[in-house]
PDB file of C-alpha atoms and ligand atoms in Angstrom:
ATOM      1  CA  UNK N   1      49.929  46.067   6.286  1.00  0.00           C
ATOM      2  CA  UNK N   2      47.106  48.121   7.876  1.00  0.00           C
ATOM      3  CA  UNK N   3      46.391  51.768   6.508  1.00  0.00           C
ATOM      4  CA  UNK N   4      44.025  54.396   4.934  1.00  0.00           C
ATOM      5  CA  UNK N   5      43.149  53.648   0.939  1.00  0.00           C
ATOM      6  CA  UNK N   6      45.417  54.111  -1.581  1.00  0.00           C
ATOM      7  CA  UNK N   7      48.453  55.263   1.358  1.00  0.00           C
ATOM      8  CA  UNK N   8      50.322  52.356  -0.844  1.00  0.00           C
ATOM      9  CA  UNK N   9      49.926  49.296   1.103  1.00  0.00           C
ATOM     10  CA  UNK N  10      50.030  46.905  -1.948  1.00  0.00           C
ATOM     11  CA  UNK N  11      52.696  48.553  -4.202  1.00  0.00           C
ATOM     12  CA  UNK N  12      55.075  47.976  -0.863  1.00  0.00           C
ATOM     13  CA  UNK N  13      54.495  44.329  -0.755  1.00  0.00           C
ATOM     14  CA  UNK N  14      55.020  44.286  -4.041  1.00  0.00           C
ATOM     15  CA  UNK N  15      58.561  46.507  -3.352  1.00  0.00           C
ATOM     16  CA  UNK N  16      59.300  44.189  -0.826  1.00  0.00           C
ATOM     17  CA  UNK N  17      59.057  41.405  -2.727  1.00  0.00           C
ATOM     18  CA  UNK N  18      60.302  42.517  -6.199  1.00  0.00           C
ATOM     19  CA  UNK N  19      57.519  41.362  -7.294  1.00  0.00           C
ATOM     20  CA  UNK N  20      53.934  42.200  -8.841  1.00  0.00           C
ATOM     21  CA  UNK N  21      52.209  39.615  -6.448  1.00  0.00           C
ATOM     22  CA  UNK N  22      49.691  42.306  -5.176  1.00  0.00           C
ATOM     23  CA  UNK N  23      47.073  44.422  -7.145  1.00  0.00           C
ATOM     24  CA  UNK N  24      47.435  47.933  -6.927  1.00  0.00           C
ATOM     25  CA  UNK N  25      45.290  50.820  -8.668  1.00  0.00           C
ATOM     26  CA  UNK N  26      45.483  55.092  -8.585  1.00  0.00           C
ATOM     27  CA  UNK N  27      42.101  55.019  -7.189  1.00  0.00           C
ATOM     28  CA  UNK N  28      41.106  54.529  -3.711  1.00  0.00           C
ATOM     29  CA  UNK N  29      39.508  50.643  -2.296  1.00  0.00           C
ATOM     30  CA  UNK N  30      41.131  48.717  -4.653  1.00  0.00           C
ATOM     31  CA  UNK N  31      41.723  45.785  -2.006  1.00  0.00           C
ATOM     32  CA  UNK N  32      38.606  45.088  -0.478  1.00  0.00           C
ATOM     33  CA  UNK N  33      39.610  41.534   0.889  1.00  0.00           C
ATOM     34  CA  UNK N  34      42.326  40.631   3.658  1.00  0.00           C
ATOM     35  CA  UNK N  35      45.023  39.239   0.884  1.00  0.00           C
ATOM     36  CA  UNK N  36      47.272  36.608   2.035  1.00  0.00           C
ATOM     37  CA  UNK N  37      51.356  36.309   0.655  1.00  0.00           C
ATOM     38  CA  UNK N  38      53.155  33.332   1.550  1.00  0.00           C
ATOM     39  CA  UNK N  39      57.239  34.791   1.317  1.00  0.00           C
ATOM     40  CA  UNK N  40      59.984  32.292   1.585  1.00  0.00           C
ATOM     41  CA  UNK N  41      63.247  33.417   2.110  1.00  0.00           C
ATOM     42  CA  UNK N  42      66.677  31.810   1.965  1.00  0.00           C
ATOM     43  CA  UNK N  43      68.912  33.810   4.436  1.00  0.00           C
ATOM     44  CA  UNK N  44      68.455  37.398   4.539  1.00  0.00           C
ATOM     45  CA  UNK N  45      67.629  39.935   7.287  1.00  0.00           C
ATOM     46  CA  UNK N  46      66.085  36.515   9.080  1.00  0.00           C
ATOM     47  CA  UNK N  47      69.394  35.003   9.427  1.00  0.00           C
ATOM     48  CA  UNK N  48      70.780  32.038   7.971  1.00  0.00           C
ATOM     49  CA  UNK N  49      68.813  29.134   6.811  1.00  0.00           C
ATOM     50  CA  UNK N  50      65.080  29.115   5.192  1.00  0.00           C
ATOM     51  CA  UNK N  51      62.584  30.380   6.840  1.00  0.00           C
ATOM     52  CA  UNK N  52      59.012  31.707   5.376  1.00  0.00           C
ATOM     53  CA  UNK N  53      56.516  34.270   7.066  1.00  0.00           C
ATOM     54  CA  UNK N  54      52.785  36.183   5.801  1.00  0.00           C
ATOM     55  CA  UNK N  55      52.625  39.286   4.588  1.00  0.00           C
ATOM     56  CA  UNK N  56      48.540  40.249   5.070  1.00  0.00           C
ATOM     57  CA  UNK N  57      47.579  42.838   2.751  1.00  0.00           C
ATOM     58  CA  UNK N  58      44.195  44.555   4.741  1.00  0.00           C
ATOM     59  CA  UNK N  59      41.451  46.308   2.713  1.00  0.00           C
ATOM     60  CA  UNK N  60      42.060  50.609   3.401  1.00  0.00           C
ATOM     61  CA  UNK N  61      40.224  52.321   5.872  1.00  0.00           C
ATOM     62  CA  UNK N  62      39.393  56.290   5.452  1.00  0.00           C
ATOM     63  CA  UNK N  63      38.007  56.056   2.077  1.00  0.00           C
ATOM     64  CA  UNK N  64      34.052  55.516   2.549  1.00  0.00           C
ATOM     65  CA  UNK N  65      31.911  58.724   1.971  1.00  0.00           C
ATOM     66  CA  UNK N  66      29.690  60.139   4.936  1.00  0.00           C
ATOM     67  CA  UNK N  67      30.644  58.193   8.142  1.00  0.00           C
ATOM     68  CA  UNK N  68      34.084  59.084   8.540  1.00  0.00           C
ATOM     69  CA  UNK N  69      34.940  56.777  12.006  1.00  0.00           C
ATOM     70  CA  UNK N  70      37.917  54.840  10.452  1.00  0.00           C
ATOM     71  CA  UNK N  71      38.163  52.858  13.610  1.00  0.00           C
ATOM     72  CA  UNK N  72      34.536  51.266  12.548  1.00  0.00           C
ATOM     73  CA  UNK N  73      35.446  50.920   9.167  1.00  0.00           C
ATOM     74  CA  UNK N  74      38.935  48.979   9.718  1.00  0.00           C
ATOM     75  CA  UNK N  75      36.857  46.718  12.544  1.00  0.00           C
ATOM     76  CA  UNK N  76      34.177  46.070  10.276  1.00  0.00           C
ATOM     77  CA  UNK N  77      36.415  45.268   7.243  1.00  0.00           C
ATOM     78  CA  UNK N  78      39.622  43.750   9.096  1.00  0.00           C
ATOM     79  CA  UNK N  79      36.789  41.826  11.535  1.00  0.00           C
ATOM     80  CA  UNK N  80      37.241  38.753   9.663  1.00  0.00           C
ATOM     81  CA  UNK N  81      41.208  38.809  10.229  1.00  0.00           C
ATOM     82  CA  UNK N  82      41.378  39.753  13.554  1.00  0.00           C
ATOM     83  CA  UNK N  83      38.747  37.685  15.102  1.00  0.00           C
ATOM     84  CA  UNK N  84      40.711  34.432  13.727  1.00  0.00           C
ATOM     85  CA  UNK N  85      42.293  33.080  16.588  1.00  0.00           C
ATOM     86  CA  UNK N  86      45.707  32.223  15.385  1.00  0.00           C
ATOM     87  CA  UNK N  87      45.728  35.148  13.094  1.00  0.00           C
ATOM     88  CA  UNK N  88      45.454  37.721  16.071  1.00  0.00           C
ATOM     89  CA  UNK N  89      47.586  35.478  18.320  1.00  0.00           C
ATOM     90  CA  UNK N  90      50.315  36.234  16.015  1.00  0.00           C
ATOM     91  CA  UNK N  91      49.380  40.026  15.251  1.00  0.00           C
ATOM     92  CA  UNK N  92      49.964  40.010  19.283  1.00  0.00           C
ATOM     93  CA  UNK N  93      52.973  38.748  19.393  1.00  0.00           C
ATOM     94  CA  UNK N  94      54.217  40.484  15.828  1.00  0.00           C
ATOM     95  CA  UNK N  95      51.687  43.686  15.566  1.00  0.00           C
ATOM     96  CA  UNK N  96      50.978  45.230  12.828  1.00  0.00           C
ATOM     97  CA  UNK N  97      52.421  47.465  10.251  1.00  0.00           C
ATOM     98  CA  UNK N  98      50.591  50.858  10.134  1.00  0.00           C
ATOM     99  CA  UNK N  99      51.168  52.685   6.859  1.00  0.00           C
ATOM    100  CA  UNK N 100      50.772  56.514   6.990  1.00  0.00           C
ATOM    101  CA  UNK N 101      51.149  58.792   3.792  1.00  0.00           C
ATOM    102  CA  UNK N 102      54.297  61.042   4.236  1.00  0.00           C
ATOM    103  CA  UNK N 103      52.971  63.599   2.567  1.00  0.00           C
ATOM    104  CA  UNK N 104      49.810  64.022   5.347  1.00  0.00           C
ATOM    105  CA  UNK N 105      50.948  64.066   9.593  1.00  0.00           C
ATOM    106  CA  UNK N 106      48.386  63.858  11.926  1.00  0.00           C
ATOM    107  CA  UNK N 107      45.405  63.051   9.871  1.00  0.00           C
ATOM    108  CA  UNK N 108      42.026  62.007  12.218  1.00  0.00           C
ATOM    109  CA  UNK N 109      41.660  58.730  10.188  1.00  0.00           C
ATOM    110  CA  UNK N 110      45.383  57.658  10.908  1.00  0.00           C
ATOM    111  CA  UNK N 111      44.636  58.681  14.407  1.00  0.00           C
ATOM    112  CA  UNK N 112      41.455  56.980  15.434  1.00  0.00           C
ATOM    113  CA  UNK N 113      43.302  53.650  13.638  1.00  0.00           C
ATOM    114  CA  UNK N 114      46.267  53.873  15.924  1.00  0.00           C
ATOM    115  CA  UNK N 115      43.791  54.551  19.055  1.00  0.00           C
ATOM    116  CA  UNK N 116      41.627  51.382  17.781  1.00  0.00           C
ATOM    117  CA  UNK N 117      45.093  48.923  17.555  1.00  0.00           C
ATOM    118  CA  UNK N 118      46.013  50.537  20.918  1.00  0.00           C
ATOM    119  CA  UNK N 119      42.622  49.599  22.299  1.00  0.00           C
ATOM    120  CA  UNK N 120      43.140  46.182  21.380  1.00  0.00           C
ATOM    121  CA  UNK N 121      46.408  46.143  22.125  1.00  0.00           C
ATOM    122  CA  UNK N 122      47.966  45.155  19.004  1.00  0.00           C
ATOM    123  CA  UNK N 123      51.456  46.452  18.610  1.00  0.00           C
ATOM    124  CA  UNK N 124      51.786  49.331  15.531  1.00  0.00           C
ATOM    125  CA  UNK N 125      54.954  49.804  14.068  1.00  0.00           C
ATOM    126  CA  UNK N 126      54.665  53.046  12.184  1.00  0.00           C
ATOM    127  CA  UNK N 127      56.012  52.988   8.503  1.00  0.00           C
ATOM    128  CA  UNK N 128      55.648  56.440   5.846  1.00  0.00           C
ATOM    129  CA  UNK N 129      55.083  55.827   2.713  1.00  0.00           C
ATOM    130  CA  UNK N 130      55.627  57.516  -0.662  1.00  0.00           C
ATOM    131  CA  UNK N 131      58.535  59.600   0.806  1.00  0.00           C
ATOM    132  CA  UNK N 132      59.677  60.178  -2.618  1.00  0.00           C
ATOM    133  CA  UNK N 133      56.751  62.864  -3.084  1.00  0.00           C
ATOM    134  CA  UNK N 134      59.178  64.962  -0.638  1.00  0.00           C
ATOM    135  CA  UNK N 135      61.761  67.393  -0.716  1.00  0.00           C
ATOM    136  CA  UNK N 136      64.435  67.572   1.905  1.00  0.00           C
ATOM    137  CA  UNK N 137      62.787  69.695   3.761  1.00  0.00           C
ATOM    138  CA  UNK N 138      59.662  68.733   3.554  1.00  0.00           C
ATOM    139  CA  UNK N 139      60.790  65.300   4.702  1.00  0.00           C
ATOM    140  CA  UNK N 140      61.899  66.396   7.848  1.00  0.00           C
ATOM    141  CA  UNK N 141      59.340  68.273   8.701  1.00  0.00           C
ATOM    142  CA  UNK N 142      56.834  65.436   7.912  1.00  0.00           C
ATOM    143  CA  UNK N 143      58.594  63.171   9.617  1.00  0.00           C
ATOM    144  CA  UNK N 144      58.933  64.752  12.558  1.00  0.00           C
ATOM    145  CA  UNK N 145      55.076  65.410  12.579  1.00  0.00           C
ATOM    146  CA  UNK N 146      54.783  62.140  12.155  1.00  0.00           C
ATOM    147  CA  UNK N 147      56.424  61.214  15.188  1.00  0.00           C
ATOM    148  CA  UNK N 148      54.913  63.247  17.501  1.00  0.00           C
ATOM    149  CA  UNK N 149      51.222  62.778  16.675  1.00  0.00           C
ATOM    150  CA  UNK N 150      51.380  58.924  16.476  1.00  0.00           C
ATOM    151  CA  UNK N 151      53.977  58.488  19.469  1.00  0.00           C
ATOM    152  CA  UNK N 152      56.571  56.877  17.596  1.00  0.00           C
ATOM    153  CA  UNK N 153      59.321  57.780  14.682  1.00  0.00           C
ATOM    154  CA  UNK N 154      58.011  56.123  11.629  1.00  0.00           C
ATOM    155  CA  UNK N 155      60.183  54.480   9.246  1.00  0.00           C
ATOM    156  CA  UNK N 156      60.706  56.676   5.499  1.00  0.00           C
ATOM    157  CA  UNK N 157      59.933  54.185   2.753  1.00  0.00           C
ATOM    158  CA  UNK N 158      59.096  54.244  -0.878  1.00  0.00           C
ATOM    159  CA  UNK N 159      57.535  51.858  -3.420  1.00  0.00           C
ATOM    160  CA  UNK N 160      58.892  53.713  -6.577  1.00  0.00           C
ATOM    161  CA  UNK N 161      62.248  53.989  -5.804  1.00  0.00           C
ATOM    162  CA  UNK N 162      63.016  50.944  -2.945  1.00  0.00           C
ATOM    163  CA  UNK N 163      64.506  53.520  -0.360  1.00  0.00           C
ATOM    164  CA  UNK N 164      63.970  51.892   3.064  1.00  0.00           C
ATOM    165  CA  UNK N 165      62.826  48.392   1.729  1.00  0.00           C
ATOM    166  CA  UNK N 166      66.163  46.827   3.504  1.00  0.00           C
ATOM    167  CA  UNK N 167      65.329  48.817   6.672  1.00  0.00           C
ATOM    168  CA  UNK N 168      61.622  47.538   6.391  1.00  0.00           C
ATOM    169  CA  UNK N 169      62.683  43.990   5.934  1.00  0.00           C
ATOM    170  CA  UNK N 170      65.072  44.207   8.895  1.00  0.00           C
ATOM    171  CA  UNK N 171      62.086  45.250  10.816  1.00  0.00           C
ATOM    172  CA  UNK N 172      59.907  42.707   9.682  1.00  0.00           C
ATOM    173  CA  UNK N 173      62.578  39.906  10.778  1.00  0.00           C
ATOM    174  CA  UNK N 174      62.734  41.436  14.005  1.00  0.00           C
ATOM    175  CA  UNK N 175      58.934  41.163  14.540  1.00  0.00           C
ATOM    176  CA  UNK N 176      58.496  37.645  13.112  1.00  0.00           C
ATOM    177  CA  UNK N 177      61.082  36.543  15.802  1.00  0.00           C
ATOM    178  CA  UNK N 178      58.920  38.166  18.645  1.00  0.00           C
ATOM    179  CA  UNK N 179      55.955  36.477  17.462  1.00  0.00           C
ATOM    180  CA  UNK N 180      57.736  32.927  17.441  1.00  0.00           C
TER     181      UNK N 180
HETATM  182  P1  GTP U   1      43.834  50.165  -1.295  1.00  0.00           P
HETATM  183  O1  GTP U   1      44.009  48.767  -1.795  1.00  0.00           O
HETATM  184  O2  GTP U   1      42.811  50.951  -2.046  1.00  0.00           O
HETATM  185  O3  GTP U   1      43.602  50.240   0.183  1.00  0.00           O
HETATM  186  O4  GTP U   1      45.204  50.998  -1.606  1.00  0.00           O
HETATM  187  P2  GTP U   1      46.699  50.592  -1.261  1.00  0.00           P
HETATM  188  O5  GTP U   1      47.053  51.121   0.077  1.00  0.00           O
HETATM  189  O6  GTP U   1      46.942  49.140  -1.498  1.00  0.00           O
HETATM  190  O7  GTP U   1      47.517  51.479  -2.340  1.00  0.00           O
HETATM  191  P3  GTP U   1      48.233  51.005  -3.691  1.00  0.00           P
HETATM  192  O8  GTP U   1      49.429  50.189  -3.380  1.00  0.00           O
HETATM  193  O9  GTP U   1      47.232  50.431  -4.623  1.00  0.00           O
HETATM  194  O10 GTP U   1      48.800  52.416  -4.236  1.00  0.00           O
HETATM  195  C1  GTP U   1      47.942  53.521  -4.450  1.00  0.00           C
HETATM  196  C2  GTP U   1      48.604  54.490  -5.419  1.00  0.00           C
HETATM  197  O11 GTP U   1      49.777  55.064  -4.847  1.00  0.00           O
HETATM  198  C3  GTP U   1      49.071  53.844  -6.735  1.00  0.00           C
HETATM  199  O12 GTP U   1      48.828  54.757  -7.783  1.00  0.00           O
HETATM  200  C4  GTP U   1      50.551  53.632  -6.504  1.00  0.00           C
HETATM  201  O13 GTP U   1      51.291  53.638  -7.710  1.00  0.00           O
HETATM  202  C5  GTP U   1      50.913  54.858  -5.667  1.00  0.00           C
HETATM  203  N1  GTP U   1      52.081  54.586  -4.791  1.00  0.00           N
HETATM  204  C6  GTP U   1      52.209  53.590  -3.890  1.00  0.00           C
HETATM  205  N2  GTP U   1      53.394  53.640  -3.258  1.00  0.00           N
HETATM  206  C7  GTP U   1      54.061  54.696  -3.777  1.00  0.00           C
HETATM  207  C8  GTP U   1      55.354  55.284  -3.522  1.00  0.00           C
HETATM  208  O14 GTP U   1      56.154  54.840  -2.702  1.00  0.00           O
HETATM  209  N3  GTP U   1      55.665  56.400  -4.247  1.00  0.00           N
HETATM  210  C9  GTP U   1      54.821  56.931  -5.168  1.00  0.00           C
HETATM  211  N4  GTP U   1      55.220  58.045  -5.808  1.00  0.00           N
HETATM  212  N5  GTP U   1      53.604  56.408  -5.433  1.00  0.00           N
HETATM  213  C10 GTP U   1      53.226  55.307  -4.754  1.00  0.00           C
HETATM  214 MG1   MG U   2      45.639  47.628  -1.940  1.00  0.00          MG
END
């Protein structure tokens, strides 16, 4: 889970596991280490039989005052994560999920981060969070906004009220099987 402060990176780990496993807080740089979660399933979007992935919870990027270059900030504070060898050997094969707030398209921060994971050639799967902030309308105009700044549709989801978590999870099997 890569993404600007406070877009909701921990509350949807914690959706996705229906669990409070992750920290969360209303203000901004709560997470400031790369968290860990050890998830084993029986059955499920992964198919039959057990099987058990990591979800990696990254500190935000976009949220230090004065030098705005997000792309610095997530290599300085993600270094640590994506210089470990096996870690990025299986963010190459799985990439990474790249949480954008809904309610803001086309913001630079979100921008330089998806040129940086380009760069490196990590694989982003785009995912919008807090979608329950929006109206109908709203929603599909985001979206769409969305889409065509970052190159890709990004999935609706939201924490609050669990819409897309099944959707998310489906996704998430589907990359775990490319990394194998
Ligand atoms: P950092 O750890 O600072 O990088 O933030 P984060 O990305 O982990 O965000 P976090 O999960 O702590 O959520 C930030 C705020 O957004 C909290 O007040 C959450 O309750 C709220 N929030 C997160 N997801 C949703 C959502 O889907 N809908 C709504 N309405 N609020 C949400
Ligand atoms: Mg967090």
């Amino acid at each position: 889970m890569a993404g600007r402060s406070n877009v909701g990176k921990s509350s949807l780990i914690n959706a996705l596991c229906r669990s409070k496993i992750a920290r969360t807080s209303a203000a901004p740089g709560k997470t400031r280490l790369v968290n860990f979660y050890r998830v084993s399933l029986e059955g499920g979007p992964g198919g039959p039989g057990r099987w058990a992935l990591h979800l990696v919870d990254l500190p935000g990027y976009g949220y230090a005052r004065g030098g705005q270059n997000s792309a610095a900030e997530l290599a300085a504070v993600s270094e640590a994560y994506f210089a470990d060898d096996a870690a990025s050997d299986l963010t190459r094969g799985s990439g990474v999920l790249m949480l954008v707030d809904a309610r803001h398209p086309g913001l630079v921060a979100d921008l330089e981060a998806a040129r940086w994971f380009d760069k490196l050639g990590i694989k982003r799967h785009i995912v919008a969070t807090k979608i329950d902030k929006l109206s109908k309308n709203e929603r599909a105009k985001n979206l769409k906004a969305l889409e065509t700044s970052l190159a890709m549709p990004a999935l609706p989801v939201s924490a609050a009220s669990g819409e897309g978590m099944d959707e998310l999870w489906r996704t998430i099997a589907r990359l775990v099987r490319n990394a194998e």
